[in-house]
């Protein structure tokens, strides 16, 4: 499959790894971008955006990124922190008074963004497209919910709720929807194709998702490190089950329904191009074409581990900074260096930043991963190639994943 785009000198092996995914790992269509110190050093794309029509993947193709979109709502709150309009140490209820119910009055913005608030379930019937369209049925349910554990005493993946929890803070503070605020303060100034609701004019560039078949998903569930998660995921009495099947329809049926991307679903159904995802992370850790989203002091807080250990929902080790996952456990597909942060998604997408090396990475495919939160061999091989290139350039390998996984 022909790969197009450019690589800076020293990053040629990254192109080779990207091509290898098409040749050996079943890649259908994908984009890959890497920024180094605010400049693009890898910008590649290839394959088919829609194998049904043979529409090629182009430089501006966008695709669903599933949970990798959670960071857009987190970043919106962090921009408000940077602007002095939100305080990380303030109670969420300062901005969203109804949130204080059922003992949540002392839950801080920091606690919420680090997945420690105890609100990983929708606490309602599984949400519908109409709930997502109307927004407030979901935020009203979360405001009225009792925490699953005393906030701040444990952490658990708020996989289907964090986008609405963060997005409602944005709405209460600004009077704007999350999409409106992002367009004005984040994606617009940087020229990003990153969306929690895809505008009508961009739908024609959306890739068609290739959903994994039942056998592929079954094989993905046989990873030994995920045994406790898989058992809980299939137990209707468990918190894990309630946070997924009990909160949303956790299958791929809606992956190619345009309605999925025409509502604000900031935990699960965001969309981006690889180029824009990498550029987004680059603007978090430095200046990109005159734009920087947060300063160095706030960045240090964001990338510092706030919670780690066995996750109450995923039943494996996870770790969280403020609004982003950080290295730790089997769901993290990136380098394990301290200070790295990012987020993966079930579509196989992954974005991360390594401030110490000035690296920002964005990978967006259209073949869904066999693993629930992505992180399969495709992306791991690309991360390996980037760090091998940095080592050859004298940056040092760091504590990166083993090559060839």
CSV table of C-alpha atoms in Angstrom, one decimal:
chain,number,residue,atom,x,y,z
A,1,UNK,CA,0.0,0.0,0.0
A,2,UNK,CA,1.6,3.3,-1.1
A,3,UNK,CA,2.5,5.6,1.8
A,4,UNK,CA,2.7,9.3,1.1
A,5,UNK,CA,4.0,12.3,3.1
A,6,UNK,CA,7.4,13.3,4.5
A,7,UNK,CA,9.9,12.5,7.2
A,8,UNK,CA,12.7,14.7,8.4
A,9,UNK,CA,16.3,13.3,8.1
A,10,UNK,CA,16.8,10.7,10.8
A,11,UNK,CA,13.2,9.6,10.9
A,12,UNK,CA,13.2,7.4,7.8
A,13,UNK,CA,12.8,4.2,9.9
A,14,UNK,CA,9.5,5.6,11.1
A,15,UNK,CA,8.2,5.5,7.6
A,16,UNK,CA,9.5,1.9,7.3
A,17,UNK,CA,7.6,0.9,10.4
A,18,UNK,CA,4.4,2.6,9.1
A,19,UNK,CA,4.7,0.8,5.8
A,20,UNK,CA,5.3,-2.5,7.7
A,21,UNK,CA,1.9,-2.1,9.4
A,22,UNK,CA,0.2,-2.2,6.0
A,23,UNK,CA,2.3,-5.1,4.8
A,24,UNK,CA,2.2,-7.3,7.9
A,25,UNK,CA,-0.3,-6.0,10.5
A,26,UNK,CA,-3.5,-5.6,8.6
A,27,UNK,CA,-3.5,-1.8,8.4
A,28,UNK,CA,-6.3,-0.5,6.1
A,29,UNK,CA,-5.9,3.2,6.2
A,30,UNK,CA,-4.0,5.4,8.6
A,31,UNK,CA,-2.2,8.7,9.3
A,32,UNK,CA,0.9,9.2,11.5
A,33,UNK,CA,2.4,12.5,12.6
A,34,UNK,CA,5.2,13.4,14.9
A,35,UNK,CA,6.3,16.9,16.1
A,36,UNK,CA,9.7,17.6,17.6
A,37,UNK,CA,10.3,20.9,19.4
A,38,UNK,CA,7.2,22.4,17.7
A,39,UNK,CA,8.1,21.3,14.2
A,40,UNK,CA,6.6,18.4,12.1
A,41,UNK,CA,9.3,15.7,11.5
A,42,UNK,CA,6.9,12.9,10.4
A,43,UNK,CA,3.7,13.5,8.4
A,44,UNK,CA,2.6,10.3,6.7
A,45,UNK,CA,-0.6,8.8,5.4
A,46,UNK,CA,-1.6,5.8,3.3
A,47,UNK,CA,-4.2,3.2,2.5
A,48,UNK,CA,-7.9,3.6,2.0
A,49,UNK,CA,-10.2,5.8,4.0
A,50,UNK,CA,-13.1,3.8,2.7
A,51,UNK,CA,-12.3,0.3,1.3
A,52,UNK,CA,-15.9,0.0,0.1
A,53,UNK,CA,-15.4,2.8,-2.4
A,54,UNK,CA,-11.6,2.7,-2.5
A,55,UNK,CA,-11.5,6.3,-1.4
A,56,UNK,CA,-7.8,6.9,-0.6
A,57,UNK,CA,-6.6,8.2,2.8
A,58,UNK,CA,-5.4,11.8,2.3
A,59,UNK,CA,-3.4,14.3,4.3
A,60,UNK,CA,-6.7,15.8,5.7
A,61,UNK,CA,-8.6,12.6,6.3
A,62,UNK,CA,-10.2,12.5,9.7
A,63,UNK,CA,-11.2,9.3,11.6
A,64,UNK,CA,-12.9,8.3,14.9
A,65,UNK,CA,-10.4,8.1,17.7
A,66,UNK,CA,-12.7,6.8,20.5
A,67,UNK,CA,-11.3,7.4,24.0
A,68,UNK,CA,-8.3,9.2,22.6
A,69,UNK,CA,-10.7,12.2,22.3
A,70,UNK,CA,-11.1,12.5,26.0
A,71,UNK,CA,-8.1,14.8,26.2
A,72,UNK,CA,-10.0,17.6,24.2
A,73,UNK,CA,-12.4,18.2,27.0
A,74,UNK,CA,-9.7,18.0,29.6
A,75,UNK,CA,-7.6,20.5,27.6
A,76,UNK,CA,-10.5,22.9,27.5
A,77,UNK,CA,-10.7,22.9,31.3
A,78,UNK,CA,-6.9,23.4,31.4
A,79,UNK,CA,-7.1,26.4,29.1
A,80,UNK,CA,-9.7,27.9,31.5
A,81,UNK,CA,-7.2,27.2,34.3
A,82,UNK,CA,-4.5,29.0,32.3
A,83,UNK,CA,-6.9,31.9,31.8
A,84,UNK,CA,-7.5,32.1,35.5
A,85,UNK,CA,-11.2,31.3,35.1
A,86,UNK,CA,-11.0,27.8,36.8
A,87,UNK,CA,-9.0,26.8,39.8
A,88,UNK,CA,-7.7,23.2,39.9
A,89,UNK,CA,-8.1,23.1,43.7
A,90,UNK,CA,-11.6,24.6,43.8
A,91,UNK,CA,-14.6,22.4,44.2
A,92,UNK,CA,-16.4,21.5,41.0
A,93,UNK,CA,-19.5,22.8,42.7
A,94,UNK,CA,-18.2,26.3,42.6
A,95,UNK,CA,-18.8,26.2,38.8
A,96,UNK,CA,-21.6,23.6,38.7
A,97,UNK,CA,-23.6,24.0,41.9
A,98,UNK,CA,-25.9,21.0,41.3
A,99,UNK,CA,-22.8,18.8,41.4
A,100,UNK,CA,-22.6,19.1,45.2
A,101,UNK,CA,-25.3,16.6,45.8
A,102,UNK,CA,-24.6,13.2,47.6
A,103,UNK,CA,-21.4,14.3,49.3
A,104,UNK,CA,-19.7,15.6,46.2
A,105,UNK,CA,-19.4,19.1,47.5
A,106,UNK,CA,-15.7,18.8,48.2
A,107,UNK,CA,-14.7,17.1,44.9
A,108,UNK,CA,-12.1,19.4,43.3
A,109,UNK,CA,-11.4,20.0,39.6
A,110,UNK,CA,-8.1,18.2,40.1
A,111,UNK,CA,-9.7,15.2,41.6
A,112,UNK,CA,-12.3,15.0,38.8
A,113,UNK,CA,-9.8,15.3,36.0
A,114,UNK,CA,-7.6,12.6,37.5
A,115,UNK,CA,-10.4,10.0,37.5
A,116,UNK,CA,-10.7,10.0,41.3
A,117,UNK,CA,-14.3,11.4,41.6
A,118,UNK,CA,-16.1,8.1,41.8
A,119,UNK,CA,-18.4,8.8,38.9
A,120,UNK,CA,-17.4,6.3,36.2
A,121,UNK,CA,-21.0,5.2,35.5
A,122,UNK,CA,-23.7,7.2,33.8
A,123,UNK,CA,-26.1,6.2,36.7
A,124,UNK,CA,-29.0,6.0,34.3
A,125,UNK,CA,-30.3,3.7,31.6
A,126,UNK,CA,-27.7,3.3,28.8
A,127,UNK,CA,-27.6,6.6,27.0
A,128,UNK,CA,-29.2,7.2,23.7
A,129,UNK,CA,-28.3,9.4,20.7
A,130,UNK,CA,-31.0,11.8,21.9
A,131,UNK,CA,-29.3,12.1,25.4
A,132,UNK,CA,-26.1,12.9,23.7
A,133,UNK,CA,-27.8,15.4,21.4
A,134,UNK,CA,-29.5,17.2,24.3
A,135,UNK,CA,-26.4,17.0,26.7
A,136,UNK,CA,-28.2,17.9,29.9
A,137,UNK,CA,-29.9,14.5,30.6
A,138,UNK,CA,-26.4,13.1,31.0
A,139,UNK,CA,-24.9,16.0,33.1
A,140,UNK,CA,-28.1,16.1,35.2
A,141,UNK,CA,-27.7,12.3,36.0
A,142,UNK,CA,-24.1,12.8,36.9
A,143,UNK,CA,-24.8,15.7,39.1
A,144,UNK,CA,-27.4,13.7,41.0
A,145,UNK,CA,-25.3,10.6,41.3
A,146,UNK,CA,-23.7,9.3,44.5
A,147,UNK,CA,-20.0,8.4,44.1
A,148,UNK,CA,-19.0,4.7,43.7
A,149,UNK,CA,-16.2,5.3,46.2
A,150,UNK,CA,-15.2,8.2,48.5
A,151,UNK,CA,-13.8,10.8,46.1
A,152,UNK,CA,-10.0,11.1,46.3
A,153,UNK,CA,-9.5,7.7,48.0
A,154,UNK,CA,-9.2,5.6,44.8
A,155,UNK,CA,-9.2,6.0,41.0
A,156,UNK,CA,-11.1,4.3,38.3
A,157,UNK,CA,-11.4,4.9,34.6
A,158,UNK,CA,-14.2,7.4,33.9
A,159,UNK,CA,-14.4,6.0,30.4
A,160,UNK,CA,-17.9,7.1,29.4
A,161,UNK,CA,-18.3,10.1,31.7
A,162,UNK,CA,-15.2,12.2,31.9
A,163,UNK,CA,-16.0,14.1,28.7
A,164,UNK,CA,-19.3,15.3,30.0
A,165,UNK,CA,-18.0,16.0,33.5
A,166,UNK,CA,-15.2,18.2,32.1
A,167,UNK,CA,-17.4,19.6,29.4
A,168,UNK,CA,-20.1,20.8,31.8
A,169,UNK,CA,-17.5,22.8,33.7
A,170,UNK,CA,-16.6,24.5,30.5
A,171,UNK,CA,-20.3,25.1,29.7
A,172,UNK,CA,-21.0,26.6,33.2
A,173,UNK,CA,-18.0,28.9,33.2
A,174,UNK,CA,-18.2,30.1,29.6
A,175,UNK,CA,-21.8,29.7,28.6
A,176,UNK,CA,-20.6,27.9,25.4
A,177,UNK,CA,-20.8,24.3,24.4
A,178,UNK,CA,-17.6,22.3,24.5
A,179,UNK,CA,-17.4,22.4,20.7
A,180,UNK,CA,-17.8,26.1,20.6
A,181,UNK,CA,-15.1,26.7,23.2
A,182,UNK,CA,-12.7,24.3,21.6
A,183,UNK,CA,-13.1,26.0,18.2
A,184,UNK,CA,-12.5,29.4,19.7
A,185,UNK,CA,-9.7,28.7,22.1
A,186,UNK,CA,-7.9,25.5,20.9
A,187,UNK,CA,-8.7,24.0,17.5
A,188,UNK,CA,-9.3,27.3,15.7
A,189,UNK,CA,-6.1,29.1,16.7
A,190,UNK,CA,-4.1,26.0,15.8
A,191,UNK,CA,-6.0,25.1,12.7
A,192,UNK,CA,-6.8,21.6,14.0
A,193,UNK,CA,-9.1,18.9,12.7
A,194,UNK,CA,-10.0,17.7,16.2
A,195,UNK,CA,-13.7,17.4,17.1
A,196,UNK,CA,-16.0,16.2,19.8
A,197,UNK,CA,-18.8,17.0,17.3
A,198,UNK,CA,-17.9,16.9,13.6
A,199,UNK,CA,-19.2,19.9,11.6
A,200,UNK,CA,-21.3,19.1,8.6
A,201,UNK,CA,-18.7,20.4,6.2
A,202,UNK,CA,-16.1,18.0,7.5
A,203,UNK,CA,-18.2,14.8,7.3
A,204,UNK,CA,-17.1,14.1,3.7
A,205,UNK,CA,-13.5,13.6,5.0
A,206,UNK,CA,-14.4,11.1,7.7
A,207,UNK,CA,-12.9,7.6,7.2
A,208,UNK,CA,-15.0,4.5,7.3
A,209,UNK,CA,-14.3,2.3,10.3
A,210,UNK,CA,-13.3,-1.3,9.9
A,211,UNK,CA,-14.7,-3.0,12.9
A,212,UNK,CA,-13.0,-6.1,14.4
A,213,UNK,CA,-14.8,-9.3,14.0
A,214,UNK,CA,-15.9,-11.4,17.0
A,215,UNK,CA,-12.9,-13.7,16.8
A,216,UNK,CA,-10.5,-10.8,16.8
A,217,UNK,CA,-12.1,-9.3,19.8
A,218,UNK,CA,-12.1,-12.7,21.6
A,219,UNK,CA,-8.3,-13.0,20.9
A,220,UNK,CA,-7.8,-9.5,22.2
A,221,UNK,CA,-9.5,-10.5,25.4
A,222,UNK,CA,-7.1,-13.4,26.0
A,223,UNK,CA,-4.2,-11.1,26.9
A,224,UNK,CA,-3.1,-12.6,30.3
A,225,UNK,CA,-2.6,-9.2,32.0
A,226,UNK,CA,-6.3,-8.4,31.3
A,227,UNK,CA,-7.8,-11.5,32.9
A,228,UNK,CA,-9.4,-9.7,35.9
A,229,UNK,CA,-10.7,-6.9,33.6
A,230,UNK,CA,-12.3,-9.4,31.2
A,231,UNK,CA,-13.9,-11.3,34.0
A,232,UNK,CA,-15.4,-8.1,35.5
A,233,UNK,CA,-16.4,-6.8,32.0
A,234,UNK,CA,-18.6,-9.9,31.6
A,235,UNK,CA,-20.1,-9.9,35.1
A,236,UNK,CA,-23.4,-8.0,35.2
A,237,UNK,CA,-23.0,-7.5,38.9
A,238,UNK,CA,-19.7,-5.7,38.6
A,239,UNK,CA,-18.9,-2.0,38.6
A,240,UNK,CA,-16.9,-2.6,35.4
A,241,UNK,CA,-20.0,-3.9,33.6
A,242,UNK,CA,-22.1,-1.0,34.8
A,243,UNK,CA,-19.5,1.5,33.6
A,244,UNK,CA,-19.6,0.0,30.1
A,245,UNK,CA,-22.6,-2.1,29.1
A,246,UNK,CA,-24.7,-0.5,31.8
A,247,UNK,CA,-23.9,3.1,30.6
A,248,UNK,CA,-23.6,2.9,26.9
A,249,UNK,CA,-23.9,0.3,24.1
A,250,UNK,CA,-20.3,-1.0,24.0
A,251,UNK,CA,-20.2,-2.5,20.5
A,252,UNK,CA,-19.3,-1.2,17.1
A,253,UNK,CA,-22.8,-1.0,15.6
A,254,UNK,CA,-22.8,2.8,15.5
A,255,UNK,CA,-19.2,3.2,14.2
A,256,UNK,CA,-20.3,4.2,10.7
A,257,UNK,CA,-23.5,6.0,11.6
A,258,UNK,CA,-23.0,9.7,10.8
A,259,UNK,CA,-25.3,10.6,13.7
A,260,UNK,CA,-22.6,9.3,16.1
A,261,UNK,CA,-20.4,12.2,15.2
A,262,UNK,CA,-23.0,14.9,14.9
A,263,UNK,CA,-23.6,15.1,18.7
A,264,UNK,CA,-21.1,16.1,21.4
A,265,UNK,CA,-19.8,12.8,22.8
A,266,UNK,CA,-16.5,13.9,24.3
A,267,UNK,CA,-15.6,10.7,26.1
A,268,UNK,CA,-16.0,8.2,23.2
A,269,UNK,CA,-16.8,9.5,19.8
A,270,UNK,CA,-14.4,12.3,18.9
A,271,UNK,CA,-12.6,12.6,15.6
A,272,UNK,CA,-9.2,13.8,14.5
A,273,UNK,CA,-6.6,13.6,11.8
A,274,UNK,CA,-3.2,12.3,12.8
A,275,UNK,CA,-1.5,15.6,11.9
A,276,UNK,CA,-3.9,17.6,14.1
A,277,UNK,CA,-3.6,15.2,17.0
A,278,UNK,CA,0.1,15.5,17.1
A,279,UNK,CA,-0.1,19.3,16.6
A,280,UNK,CA,-2.5,19.4,19.6
A,281,UNK,CA,0.0,17.7,21.9
A,282,UNK,CA,2.8,19.8,20.5
A,283,UNK,CA,0.9,23.0,21.6
A,284,UNK,CA,0.5,21.6,25.1
A,285,UNK,CA,4.2,21.2,25.6
A,286,UNK,CA,5.5,24.2,23.6
A,287,UNK,CA,4.8,26.8,21.1
A,288,UNK,CA,3.5,25.9,17.6
A,289,UNK,CA,3.3,28.7,15.1
A,290,UNK,CA,3.0,31.2,17.9
A,291,UNK,CA,0.4,29.3,19.9
A,292,UNK,CA,0.9,27.6,23.3
A,293,UNK,CA,-2.1,26.2,25.2
A,294,UNK,CA,-0.7,26.0,28.7
A,295,UNK,CA,2.4,27.3,30.4
A,296,UNK,CA,5.3,25.3,31.8
A,297,UNK,CA,4.1,25.5,35.4
A,298,UNK,CA,0.7,24.1,34.5
A,299,UNK,CA,2.2,21.5,32.2
A,300,UNK,CA,4.3,20.2,35.1
A,301,UNK,CA,1.1,19.6,37.1
A,302,UNK,CA,-0.7,17.9,34.2
A,303,UNK,CA,2.1,15.4,33.6
A,304,UNK,CA,2.7,14.6,37.3
A,305,UNK,CA,1.1,11.3,38.5
A,306,UNK,CA,-2.0,12.1,40.6
A,307,UNK,CA,-3.3,8.5,41.0
A,308,UNK,CA,-1.8,5.1,40.3
A,309,UNK,CA,-2.3,1.4,41.2
A,310,UNK,CA,-5.2,-1.0,40.5
A,311,UNK,CA,-8.0,0.8,38.7
A,312,UNK,CA,-11.4,0.3,40.3
A,313,UNK,CA,-13.0,-0.1,36.9
A,314,UNK,CA,-10.4,-1.7,34.7
A,315,UNK,CA,-9.1,-4.0,37.4
A,316,UNK,CA,-5.5,-3.6,36.2
A,317,UNK,CA,-2.8,-1.0,37.0
A,318,UNK,CA,-3.4,2.4,35.5
A,319,UNK,CA,-2.0,5.9,36.2
A,320,UNK,CA,-3.4,9.4,35.7
A,321,UNK,CA,-2.1,12.9,35.6
A,322,UNK,CA,-4.5,15.8,35.3
A,323,UNK,CA,-6.8,15.0,32.4
A,324,UNK,CA,-4.4,12.6,30.7
A,325,UNK,CA,-3.2,9.1,31.3
A,326,UNK,CA,0.5,8.6,32.2
A,327,UNK,CA,2.7,5.5,32.0
A,328,UNK,CA,1.5,2.5,33.9
A,329,UNK,CA,-0.2,-0.8,33.2
A,330,UNK,CA,-1.2,-2.8,30.1
A,331,UNK,CA,-3.4,-0.2,28.6
A,332,UNK,CA,-0.6,2.3,28.1
A,333,UNK,CA,1.1,1.8,24.7
A,334,UNK,CA,3.7,4.6,24.9
A,335,UNK,CA,7.1,5.1,26.4
A,336,UNK,CA,7.3,4.7,30.2
A,337,UNK,CA,9.5,7.7,30.9
A,338,UNK,CA,8.3,9.9,33.8
A,339,UNK,CA,6.5,13.0,32.6
A,340,UNK,CA,5.1,11.5,29.4
A,341,UNK,CA,1.3,11.8,29.0
A,342,UNK,CA,-1.4,11.0,26.5
A,343,UNK,CA,-4.5,8.8,25.7
A,344,UNK,CA,-5.3,5.8,23.5
A,345,UNK,CA,-8.6,4.7,22.0
A,346,UNK,CA,-10.4,1.5,20.9
A,347,UNK,CA,-10.1,2.5,17.3
A,348,UNK,CA,-6.3,2.0,17.7
A,349,UNK,CA,-5.7,5.8,17.8
A,350,UNK,CA,-3.1,7.1,20.2
A,351,UNK,CA,-1.7,10.5,21.0
A,352,UNK,CA,1.0,11.5,23.5
A,353,UNK,CA,3.6,14.1,24.4
A,354,UNK,CA,7.1,13.7,25.8
A,355,UNK,CA,8.0,17.1,27.1
A,356,UNK,CA,11.5,16.1,28.0
A,357,UNK,CA,12.4,15.3,24.4
A,358,UNK,CA,9.9,17.8,22.8
A,359,UNK,CA,8.0,15.0,21.1
A,360,UNK,CA,4.3,15.0,20.2
A,361,UNK,CA,2.8,12.0,18.5
A,362,UNK,CA,-0.5,11.3,16.7
A,363,UNK,CA,-1.6,8.1,15.1
A,364,UNK,CA,-5.1,7.6,13.6
A,365,UNK,CA,-6.1,4.4,11.8
A,366,UNK,CA,-9.5,3.2,10.6
A,367,UNK,CA,-9.2,-0.5,11.6
A,368,UNK,CA,-10.4,-0.9,15.1
A,369,UNK,CA,-8.1,-2.4,17.6
A,370,UNK,CA,-8.8,-5.9,19.1
A,371,UNK,CA,-8.1,-4.4,22.5
A,372,UNK,CA,-10.8,-2.3,24.2
A,373,UNK,CA,-8.6,0.7,24.7
A,374,UNK,CA,-6.3,0.2,21.7
A,375,UNK,CA,-2.6,0.0,22.2
A,376,UNK,CA,-2.0,-2.9,19.8
A,377,UNK,CA,1.1,-3.9,18.0
A,378,UNK,CA,0.6,-1.3,15.2
A,379,UNK,CA,1.0,1.7,17.4
A,380,UNK,CA,3.6,0.1,19.7
A,381,UNK,CA,5.8,-0.5,16.7
A,382,UNK,CA,5.5,3.1,15.6
A,383,UNK,CA,6.4,4.4,19.0
A,384,UNK,CA,9.4,2.1,19.1
A,385,UNK,CA,10.5,3.5,15.7
A,386,UNK,CA,10.3,7.1,16.9
A,387,UNK,CA,12.4,6.4,19.9
A,388,UNK,CA,14.9,4.4,18.0
A,389,UNK,CA,15.3,7.4,15.6
A,390,UNK,CA,15.8,9.7,18.6
A,391,UNK,CA,18.4,7.4,20.0
A,392,UNK,CA,20.2,7.5,16.6
A,393,UNK,CA,20.0,11.3,16.7
A,394,UNK,CA,21.7,11.3,20.1
A,395,UNK,CA,18.6,12.0,22.2
A,396,UNK,CA,18.9,8.6,24.1
A,397,UNK,CA,16.4,5.8,24.0
A,398,UNK,CA,14.8,6.4,27.4
A,399,UNK,CA,12.8,3.6,29.0
A,400,UNK,CA,10.8,2.8,25.9
A,401,UNK,CA,8.8,-0.3,25.0
A,402,UNK,CA,10.8,-3.3,23.6
A,403,UNK,CA,11.2,-3.1,19.8
A,404,UNK,CA,9.2,-5.4,17.6
A,405,UNK,CA,6.2,-6.0,19.9
